[in-house]
Coordinates of C-alpha atoms in Angstrom, one line a residue:
Chain A
M941 CA -16.9 103.3 -5.3
A942 CA -17.1 102.7 -9.0
V943 CA -14.5 100.0 -8.8
K944 CA -16.3 98.1 -6.0
E945 CA -19.6 98.2 -8.0
R946 CA -17.9 96.6 -11.0
D947 CA -16.3 93.8 -8.9
K948 CA -19.6 92.8 -7.4
F949 CA -21.3 92.0 -10.7
E950 CA -18.3 90.3 -12.4
E951 CA -19.2 86.9 -13.7
V952 CA -17.8 84.0 -11.8
K953 CA -16.0 81.7 -14.3
P954 CA -15.4 78.2 -13.0
D955 CA -12.1 76.6 -14.2
M956 CA -13.2 74.1 -16.9
T957 CA -9.8 72.6 -17.5
P958 CA -9.9 69.6 -15.1
M959 CA -13.4 68.7 -16.2
I960 CA -12.3 68.8 -19.8
D961 CA -9.3 66.7 -19.0
V962 CA -11.4 64.0 -17.3
T963 CA -14.0 64.1 -20.1
F964 CA -11.3 63.5 -22.7
L965 CA -9.9 60.7 -20.7
L966 CA -13.3 59.1 -20.5
L967 CA -13.8 59.6 -24.2
I968 CA -10.5 58.0 -25.1
F969 CA -11.3 55.1 -22.7
F970 CA -14.5 54.4 -24.5
I971 CA -13.0 54.8 -27.9
V972 CA -10.2 52.3 -27.1
T973 CA -12.5 49.7 -25.5
L974 CA -15.1 49.9 -28.2
K975 CA -15.5 46.7 -30.2
F976 CA -17.8 47.1 -33.1
K977 CA -20.1 44.2 -33.6
T978 CA -18.7 42.1 -36.3
L979 CA -21.3 40.6 -38.6
E980 CA -21.3 36.9 -38.1
G981 CA -22.9 34.2 -40.2
R982 CA -24.7 31.1 -39.0
L983 CA -25.8 27.6 -40.0
D984 CA -29.2 26.5 -38.9
S985 CA -29.8 23.0 -37.7
N986 CA -32.5 21.2 -35.8
L987 CA -32.2 18.7 -33.0
P988 CA -34.5 15.8 -32.5
K989 CA -37.6 16.9 -30.6
D990 CA -37.7 13.8 -28.4
M991 CA -35.9 13.6 -25.1
G992 CA -32.5 11.9 -25.1
T993 CA -31.9 9.1 -27.5
S994 CA -35.1 7.9 -28.9
P995 CA -35.9 4.3 -29.8
L996 CA -36.5 3.8 -33.5
D997 CA -40.1 2.8 -34.0
T998 CA -40.4 4.7 -37.3
P999 CA -39.8 2.8 -40.5
P1000 CA -36.2 2.8 -41.4
V1001 CA -35.3 5.4 -44.1
E1002 CA -32.3 5.2 -46.3
K1003 CA -29.8 7.6 -44.8
V1004 CA -26.3 8.8 -45.3
D1005 CA -23.9 8.5 -42.4
I1006 CA -20.9 10.7 -42.7
V1007 CA -18.4 9.4 -40.2
I1008 CA -15.6 11.7 -39.4
R1009 CA -12.4 10.6 -37.7
V1010 CA -9.1 12.3 -37.2
G1011 CA -6.3 11.0 -39.5
N1012 CA -3.7 13.5 -38.2
P1013 CA -4.5 15.9 -35.5
G1014 CA -2.0 18.5 -36.8
N1015 CA -0.3 21.2 -34.7
K1016 CA -1.7 24.2 -33.0
V1017 CA 0.0 27.3 -34.1
P1018 CA -0.4 31.0 -33.3
D1019 CA -2.7 32.5 -35.9
I1020 CA -0.3 35.0 -37.6
L1021 CA -1.1 34.4 -41.2
T1022 CA -4.9 34.5 -41.4
K1023 CA -6.4 37.9 -41.1
T1024 CA -9.6 38.7 -39.3
K1025 CA -11.4 41.9 -39.3
S1026 CA -12.0 42.2 -35.6
K1027 CA -9.2 40.4 -33.9
P1028 CA -5.6 41.5 -33.7
L1029 CA -3.1 39.1 -35.3
G1030 CA -1.3 36.3 -33.4
R1031 CA -3.6 36.1 -30.3
L1032 CA -5.6 32.9 -31.0
N1033 CA -4.4 29.6 -32.1
H1034 CA -5.6 27.4 -34.8
F1035 CA -4.7 24.0 -36.2
R1036 CA -2.4 23.4 -39.1
G1037 CA -1.8 20.2 -41.0
R1038 CA -5.0 18.6 -39.8
I1039 CA -6.2 15.6 -41.9
L1040 CA -9.6 14.1 -41.5
K1041 CA -10.8 10.7 -42.5
V1042 CA -14.3 11.1 -43.8
S1043 CA -16.3 8.0 -44.7
V1044 CA -19.6 8.0 -46.6
G1045 CA -21.0 4.5 -46.8
T1046 CA -18.0 2.4 -47.8
S1047 CA -15.9 5.0 -49.4
V1048 CA -13.2 6.8 -47.3
F1049 CA -11.7 10.2 -48.1
L1050 CA -8.9 12.2 -46.6
V1051 CA -9.7 15.8 -46.1
R1052 CA -6.8 18.2 -45.5
T1053 CA -8.4 21.0 -43.7
D1054 CA -5.7 23.7 -44.1
V1055 CA -7.6 26.7 -45.2
R1056 CA -4.5 28.3 -46.6
N1057 CA -4.0 25.4 -48.9
E1058 CA -7.3 25.9 -50.5
D1059 CA -6.7 24.0 -53.7
K1060 CA -6.1 20.8 -51.8
L1061 CA -9.1 21.4 -49.5
L1062 CA -11.4 22.0 -52.5
E1063 CA -10.0 18.9 -54.3
D1064 CA -10.7 16.8 -51.2
L1065 CA -14.1 18.2 -50.7
S1066 CA -15.1 17.7 -54.3
K1067 CA -14.5 13.9 -53.8
L1068 CA -16.9 14.1 -50.9
R1069 CA -19.4 16.0 -53.1
N1070 CA -19.2 13.3 -55.7
A1071 CA -19.9 10.6 -53.2
L1072 CA -23.0 12.5 -51.9
K1073 CA -24.3 13.3 -55.4
P1074 CA -26.4 10.2 -56.0
F1075 CA -28.6 10.7 -53.0
D1076 CA -32.0 12.4 -53.1
K1077 CA -31.4 15.8 -51.5
A1078 CA -34.9 16.4 -50.1
E1079 CA -35.6 13.0 -48.6
T1080 CA -32.3 11.4 -47.5
P1081 CA -31.4 12.3 -44.0
V1082 CA -27.7 13.0 -43.5
T1083 CA -26.1 12.2 -40.2
L1084 CA -22.7 13.7 -39.2
D1085 CA -21.1 11.3 -36.9
A1086 CA -18.1 13.0 -35.2
R1087 CA -15.6 10.7 -33.5
E1088 CA -13.1 11.6 -30.8
G1089 CA -10.8 14.4 -31.6
I1090 CA -13.0 16.2 -34.0
I1091 CA -13.2 20.0 -33.5
Y1092 CA -15.9 22.4 -34.3
E1093 CA -14.2 23.8 -37.3
D1094 CA -14.1 20.3 -39.0
I1095 CA -17.9 19.9 -38.4
I1096 CA -18.7 23.3 -39.7
G1097 CA -16.5 22.7 -42.9
L1098 CA -18.4 19.5 -43.7
L1099 CA -21.8 20.9 -42.6
D1100 CA -21.1 23.7 -45.1
V1101 CA -20.6 21.2 -47.9
V1102 CA -23.8 19.3 -47.0
I1103 CA -25.8 22.5 -46.8
D1104 CA -24.3 23.7 -50.0
M1105 CA -25.4 20.5 -51.7
E1106 CA -29.0 21.3 -50.5
F1107 CA -29.6 18.4 -48.3
E1108 CA -32.5 19.3 -46.2
K1109 CA -32.4 16.9 -43.3
V1110 CA -29.1 17.2 -41.4
S1111 CA -28.5 15.8 -37.9
F1112 CA -25.7 14.9 -35.6
S1113 CA -24.9 11.8 -33.8
G1114 CA -22.2 10.7 -31.4
S1115 CA -21.3 7.7 -29.4
Q1116 CA -21.9 7.9 -25.6
E1117 CA -18.7 6.2 -24.7
Q1118 CA -16.4 9.2 -25.0
G1119 CA -15.7 10.9 -21.7
Chain B
M224 CA -4.3 104.1 -21.2
S225 CA -7.4 102.2 -20.3
K226 CA -8.0 101.2 -23.9
R227 CA -4.6 99.7 -24.1
G228 CA -5.3 97.7 -21.0
K229 CA -8.3 96.1 -22.7
Q230 CA -6.3 95.2 -25.8
T231 CA -3.7 93.1 -23.8
S232 CA -6.3 91.2 -21.8
E233 CA -6.6 87.4 -22.1
I234 CA -8.5 86.0 -25.0
E235 CA -11.0 83.4 -23.7
V236 CA -12.1 80.6 -25.9
D237 CA -15.7 79.5 -25.4
M238 CA -15.4 75.9 -24.3
T239 CA -19.1 75.2 -24.1
P240 CA -19.7 73.7 -27.6
M241 CA -16.6 71.5 -27.3
I242 CA -17.8 70.1 -24.0
D243 CA -21.2 69.5 -25.4
L244 CA -19.8 67.6 -28.2
T245 CA -17.5 65.6 -26.0
F246 CA -20.3 64.6 -23.7
L247 CA -22.4 63.5 -26.7
L248 CA -19.6 61.4 -28.0
I249 CA -19.1 59.8 -24.5
I250 CA -22.8 59.0 -24.3
F251 CA -22.7 57.5 -27.8
F252 CA -19.7 55.3 -26.9
I253 CA -21.3 54.1 -23.6
I254 CA -24.5 53.1 -25.4
V255 CA -22.7 51.3 -28.3
N256 CA -20.4 49.5 -25.9
D257 CA -23.2 48.2 -23.8
L258 CA -25.2 46.8 -26.7
T259 CA -22.4 44.9 -28.3
Q260 CA -20.0 43.8 -25.7
Q261 CA -22.2 41.9 -23.3
E262 CA -22.8 38.6 -25.1
L263 CA -19.9 37.9 -27.5
E264 CA -16.7 36.4 -26.1
D265 CA -13.4 36.8 -27.8
L266 CA -13.1 33.7 -29.8
K267 CA -12.4 32.7 -33.4
L268 CA -15.2 31.3 -35.5
P269 CA -14.6 28.8 -38.3
V270 CA -15.3 29.8 -41.8
A271 CA -18.2 28.6 -43.8
Q272 CA -19.0 29.5 -47.4
K273 CA -22.7 29.0 -46.9
A274 CA -23.2 30.8 -43.6
G275 CA -26.4 32.7 -43.8
K276 CA -26.3 36.3 -42.8
D277 CA -27.1 36.5 -39.1
E278 CA -29.9 38.9 -38.3
P279 CA -30.2 38.2 -34.6
P280 CA -33.8 37.9 -33.3
P281 CA -34.1 40.0 -30.2
G282 CA -33.4 38.1 -27.0
R283 CA -31.9 35.0 -28.6
P284 CA -29.6 33.4 -26.1
I285 CA -26.0 33.1 -27.2
L286 CA -23.9 30.4 -25.7
N287 CA -20.2 31.0 -26.2
V288 CA -18.0 27.9 -26.1
M289 CA -14.3 28.4 -25.6
D290 CA -11.7 26.0 -26.9
D291 CA -11.4 24.3 -23.6
G292 CA -15.1 23.6 -23.5
S293 CA -16.2 26.2 -21.1
I294 CA -19.6 27.7 -21.8
I295 CA -20.2 31.4 -21.2
W296 CA -23.6 33.1 -21.4
K297 CA -23.8 36.8 -20.8
K298 CA -20.3 36.7 -19.1
K299 CA -21.5 34.0 -16.7
I300 CA -19.7 30.7 -16.7
L301 CA -22.2 27.9 -17.0
Y302 CA -19.7 25.1 -17.4
E303 CA -15.9 24.9 -17.2
P304 CA -13.6 22.0 -17.0
G305 CA -13.2 20.8 -13.4
M306 CA -16.6 22.0 -12.4
Q307 CA -18.3 20.0 -9.6
P308 CA -21.1 17.8 -10.8
Q309 CA -24.5 17.8 -9.2
G310 CA -26.9 14.8 -9.5
T311 CA -26.8 12.4 -12.4
D312 CA -27.0 13.1 -16.1
P313 CA -30.6 12.2 -17.2
I314 CA -29.4 11.3 -20.7
R315 CA -26.0 9.6 -20.0
K316 CA -27.5 7.3 -17.4
G317 CA -25.5 6.8 -14.3
R318 CA -22.9 9.5 -15.0
P319 CA -22.5 12.6 -12.9
D320 CA -24.1 15.7 -14.3
Y321 CA -21.5 18.3 -15.1
Y322 CA -24.0 20.4 -17.0
W323 CA -26.5 21.1 -14.3
K324 CA -25.8 24.8 -14.3
L325 CA -26.4 25.0 -18.0
A326 CA -29.6 23.0 -17.7
E327 CA -30.8 25.1 -14.8
T328 CA -30.0 28.4 -16.7
M329 CA -31.9 27.1 -19.8
R330 CA -34.9 26.2 -17.7
I331 CA -35.0 29.5 -15.7
E332 CA -33.6 32.0 -18.1
F333 CA -34.3 30.8 -21.7
I334 CA -37.5 28.8 -21.7
P335 CA -39.9 31.2 -20.0
W336 CA -39.1 33.9 -22.6
M337 CA -39.5 31.6 -25.6
E338 CA -42.6 31.3 -27.7
T339 CA -43.9 27.8 -27.7
D340 CA -45.6 25.7 -30.4
Y341 CA -47.8 22.7 -29.8
D342 CA -46.3 19.5 -31.2
A343 CA -49.1 17.0 -32.1
N344 CA -46.8 14.0 -32.2
L345 CA -45.3 14.5 -28.8
K346 CA -48.4 16.1 -27.3
K347 CA -46.6 18.9 -25.6
D348 CA -45.6 22.5 -26.1
L349 CA -42.1 22.9 -27.5
P350 CA -40.1 26.1 -27.6
D351 CA -40.2 27.5 -31.1
E352 CA -37.2 29.8 -30.9
P353 CA -33.5 29.2 -31.6
I354 CA -30.4 29.5 -29.5
L355 CA -27.0 30.3 -31.0
I356 CA -24.0 28.2 -30.2
R357 CA -20.9 30.3 -30.9
A358 CA -17.9 28.1 -30.5
D359 CA -14.3 28.6 -31.1
R360 CA -13.0 26.8 -34.2
N361 CA -10.7 24.7 -32.0
T362 CA -13.4 23.5 -29.6
P363 CA -13.6 19.7 -29.6
F364 CA -17.0 18.8 -31.0
K365 CA -17.9 16.6 -28.1
F366 CA -18.5 19.8 -26.0
I367 CA -21.1 21.0 -28.6
Q368 CA -22.7 17.6 -28.5
R369 CA -23.1 17.9 -24.7
I370 CA -24.9 21.2 -25.2
M371 CA -27.2 19.6 -27.7
E372 CA -27.9 16.8 -25.2
V373 CA -28.7 19.4 -22.5
C374 CA -31.1 21.0 -25.0
S375 CA -33.1 17.8 -25.2
R376 CA -33.5 17.3 -21.5
E377 CA -36.8 17.2 -19.7
G378 CA -38.4 20.6 -19.4
I379 CA -36.0 22.2 -21.9
Y380 CA -36.7 20.6 -25.4
I381 CA -34.9 23.3 -27.4
W382 CA -34.7 21.9 -30.9
K383 CA -33.7 24.9 -33.0
V384 CA -29.9 25.4 -32.8
Q385 CA -27.9 27.8 -34.8
L386 CA -24.1 27.4 -35.2
A387 CA -22.1 30.5 -35.6
A388 CA -19.5 30.7 -38.4
S389 CA -17.9 33.6 -40.1
E390 CA -18.2 34.3 -43.8
P391 CA -15.1 33.9 -45.9
E392 CA -13.1 37.0 -46.5
P393 CA -12.8 37.9 -50.1
E394 CA -9.1 38.8 -49.9
S395 CA -7.8 35.6 -48.3
N396 CA -6.5 32.9 -50.6

C-alpha cells in the first residue's frame, strides 16, 4: 500500500539528453556559420544629375583629365600573402605585377600597383601628386577616364590620391565603344 | 539498510540553467547572423588610405559586384554575364539592354523608399540618398560604369554613389 502511494506521486523526468544534443549541434552550427560584420570604408562620389550623356551647354571650365590605361595587365595569383581580417587565406585572387599608364594633361606616368611593393607604389603616386599640385583644389573638376582593362582596384587607388589631395569635384567618364 | 540505499542512488545534475543558457546563445547567434549575412557577398575590397568610416544609413541599398561583373543585391542576381537582354539600352542607343533587371529593381525597390529633393535646375525631384557599390578589387571598371549609367536612367536618377573600400591594415607592409 505504502509503496504504491509513493510510486503514484513520483515526478516524471523526461530524458533531456537528445534535446541537449540537438541544441548543442544547433549552437555549434550558428557559431561556425557566423560572420561578424567587418567594418568597411567607403569613398563618396556623385554622378551627374542629368540623364545619360548631357550636351555641354555650360561654359567650359578648366578641368583635369586623368586618363588611365593598362601598361601591363599582370597576372592573377591566389591571395596567399596579403592578410585580411575576415577572409581565410588563399581563396580569392588578386593581380600582381600590374602596371598602369596614367596621363594627366601631357605628362604620362607609370604606376606599379603592387601593394606589397609599397615603396615603388608611393614613389609612382608621388609623381602623380606633383602633377596635380598646380591645380585649384576647390574649383577644378577632375575626371577619371578609365580605359579598357582597368579594374576597380586601380580606380580606387587613384581616387584615393585625388580625394587625399582634397579635390572636391571628382567624376568618371568612359567611352561608349567598349563592349 | 534503507539509508545505505539512498546513499548509492544516482546523482542527478540539474540541466535547466545550462539549457536556458544554450537557448539564449542560439537565439543570439540567429539574430546576429540574420543582420549581417544578408547583404554582403564574399568578395575582396581594394584598399584605400582615405576611405571614410562607413556608418551605414538604415536601408541603404548595397550592390555587390563580383569579379566577373555579376551584380547581387540581397542574394538576388540582378545581372550576370550571359543574361538575356530585354529591350534596348536607353543610354547606349541601339544596343540591347542587359541591365533591365537592375533598372527595374532600382525603380521598384530602391526609389520608392528614398527621400527626394527638388532640383531647381532640372525641375524634378531627385532621390537624395546614396547607394553603395561594393565591388571586388578585380572587377573590370566597365561593369561599375554600367551601374552608374543605369543610375542615371529615366525614373531612377540616383546620383549619390558610394564605393566600398577597406581601410589599410596597420601590420601590412
